C-alpha positions as a printed Julia matrix, in Angstrom:
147×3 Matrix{Float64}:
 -0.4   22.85   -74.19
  1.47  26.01   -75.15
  4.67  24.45   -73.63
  4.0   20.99   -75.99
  3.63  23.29   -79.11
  6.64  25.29   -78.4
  8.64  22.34   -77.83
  7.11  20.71   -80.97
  8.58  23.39   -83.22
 11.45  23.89   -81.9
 11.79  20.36   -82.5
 10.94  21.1    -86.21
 13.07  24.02   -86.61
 16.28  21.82   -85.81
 15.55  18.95   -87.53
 15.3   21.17   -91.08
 18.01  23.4    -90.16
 20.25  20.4    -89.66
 18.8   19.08   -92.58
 19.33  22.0    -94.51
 23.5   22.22   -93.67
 23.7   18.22   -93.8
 23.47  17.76   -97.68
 24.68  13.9    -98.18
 23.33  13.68  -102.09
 23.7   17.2   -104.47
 22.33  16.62  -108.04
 24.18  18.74  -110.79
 22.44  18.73  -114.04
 23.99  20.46  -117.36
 22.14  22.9   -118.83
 20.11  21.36  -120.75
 20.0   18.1   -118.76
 21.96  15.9   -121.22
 24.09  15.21  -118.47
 23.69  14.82  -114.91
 26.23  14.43  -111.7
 25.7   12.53  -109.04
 27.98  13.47  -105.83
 27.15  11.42  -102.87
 28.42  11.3    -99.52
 27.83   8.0    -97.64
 29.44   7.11   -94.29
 31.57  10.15   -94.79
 33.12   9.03   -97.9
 32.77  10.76  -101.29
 31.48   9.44  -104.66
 29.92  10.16  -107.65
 28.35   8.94  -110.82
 27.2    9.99  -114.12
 24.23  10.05  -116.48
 23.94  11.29  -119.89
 21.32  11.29  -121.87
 19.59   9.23  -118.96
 22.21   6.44  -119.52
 24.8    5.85  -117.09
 28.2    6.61  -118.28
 30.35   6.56  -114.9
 29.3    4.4   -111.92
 29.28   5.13  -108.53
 33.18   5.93  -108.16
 35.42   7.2   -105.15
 36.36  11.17  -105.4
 39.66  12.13  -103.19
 42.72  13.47  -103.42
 45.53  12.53  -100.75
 47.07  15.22   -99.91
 49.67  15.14   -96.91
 49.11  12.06   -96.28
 45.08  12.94   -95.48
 42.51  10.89   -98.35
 40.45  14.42   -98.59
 37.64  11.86  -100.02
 36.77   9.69   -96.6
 36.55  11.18   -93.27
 34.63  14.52   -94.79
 31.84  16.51   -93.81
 29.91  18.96   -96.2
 29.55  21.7    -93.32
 27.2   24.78   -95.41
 25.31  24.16   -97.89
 26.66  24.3   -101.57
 26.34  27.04  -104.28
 25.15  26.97  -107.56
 26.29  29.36  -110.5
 25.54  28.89  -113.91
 28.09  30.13  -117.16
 27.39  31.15  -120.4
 30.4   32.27  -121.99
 31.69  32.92  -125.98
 34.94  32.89  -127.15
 36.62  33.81  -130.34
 38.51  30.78  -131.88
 41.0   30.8   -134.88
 40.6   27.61  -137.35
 37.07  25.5   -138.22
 34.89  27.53  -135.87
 34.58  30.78  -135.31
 33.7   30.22  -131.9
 33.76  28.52  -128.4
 30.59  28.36  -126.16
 31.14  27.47  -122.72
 27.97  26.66  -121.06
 27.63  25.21  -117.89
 25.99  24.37  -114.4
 28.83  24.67  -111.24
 28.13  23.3   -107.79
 30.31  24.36  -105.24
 30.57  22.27  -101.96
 31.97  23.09   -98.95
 34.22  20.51   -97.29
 35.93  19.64   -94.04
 38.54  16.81   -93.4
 39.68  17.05   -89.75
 41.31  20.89   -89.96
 41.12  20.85   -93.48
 38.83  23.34   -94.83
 38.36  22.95   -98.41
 35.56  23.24  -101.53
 34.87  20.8   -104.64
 33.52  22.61  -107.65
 31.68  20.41  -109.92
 30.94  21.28  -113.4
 28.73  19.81  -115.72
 28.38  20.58  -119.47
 25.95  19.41  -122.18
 28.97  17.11  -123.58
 31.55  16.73  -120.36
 32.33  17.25  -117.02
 34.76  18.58  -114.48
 35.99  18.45  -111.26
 38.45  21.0   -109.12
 39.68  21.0   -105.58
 40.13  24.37  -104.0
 42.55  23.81  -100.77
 43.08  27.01   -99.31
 46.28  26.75   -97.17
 48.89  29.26   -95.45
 51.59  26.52   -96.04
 52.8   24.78   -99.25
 51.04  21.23   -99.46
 52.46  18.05  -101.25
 49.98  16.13  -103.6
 50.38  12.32  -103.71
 47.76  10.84  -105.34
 44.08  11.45  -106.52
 41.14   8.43  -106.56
């Protein structure tokens, strides 16, 4: 009986750990939800889409860059789990306003194509969005397209 039990949680400890480090759908929402991000990864392919205001503005789309001749968007693996950081920033502006507010939710994801380690940072705003590609490389890389 003891044996059954330990082997039952065990069990359970795995499955949410893997779980936990296997994230295949992270939701980023703006701050004050006018907008919300979609990023998706489905048979090891990424996508996203977009709602705002709880209408969908961008439908469920291909991310990737190609990058040395590897599609960074298929063939990926999110191997941690993702970090979320929040901005809330004010900046002095010459002209009809006095100033800028940047406010924002950022995801930022953790990615692996074959030995490519790299990180997608998603950003979304009350009004907008933005993506960025981190590739941290010791040797010069050669962009050739994005999706």
């Amino acid at each position: 009986m003891k044996f059954k039990l330990t082997l039952i949680l065990v069990f359970v400890f795995f499955t949410l750990f893997s779980n936990a480090q296997k994230e295949s759908r992270i939701t980023v929402n703006s701050p004050a939800k006018k907008v919300v991000i979609q990023i998706s990864l489905d048979n090891n392919a990424l996508s996203f889409s977009v709602n705002k205001n709880n209408q969908q503005v961008f439908q469920k789309s291909a991310l990737g860059l190609v990058v040395d001749g590897n599609d960074l968007g298929k063939d990926v693996s999110i191997p941690a789990k993702s970090k979320v950081k929040t901005g809330n920033e004010t900046y002095a502006l010459m002209g009809n306003h006095a100033q800028a507010i940047n406010k924002y939710t950022e995801v930022t994801i953790p990615l692996q194509h074959a030995n490519l380690s790299f990180q997608l940072q998603v950003r979304a705003y009350d009004d907008g969005i933005a993506f960025r590609y981190i590739i941290n490389s010791p040797k010069p890389i050669h962009f050739e397209k994005d999706n």
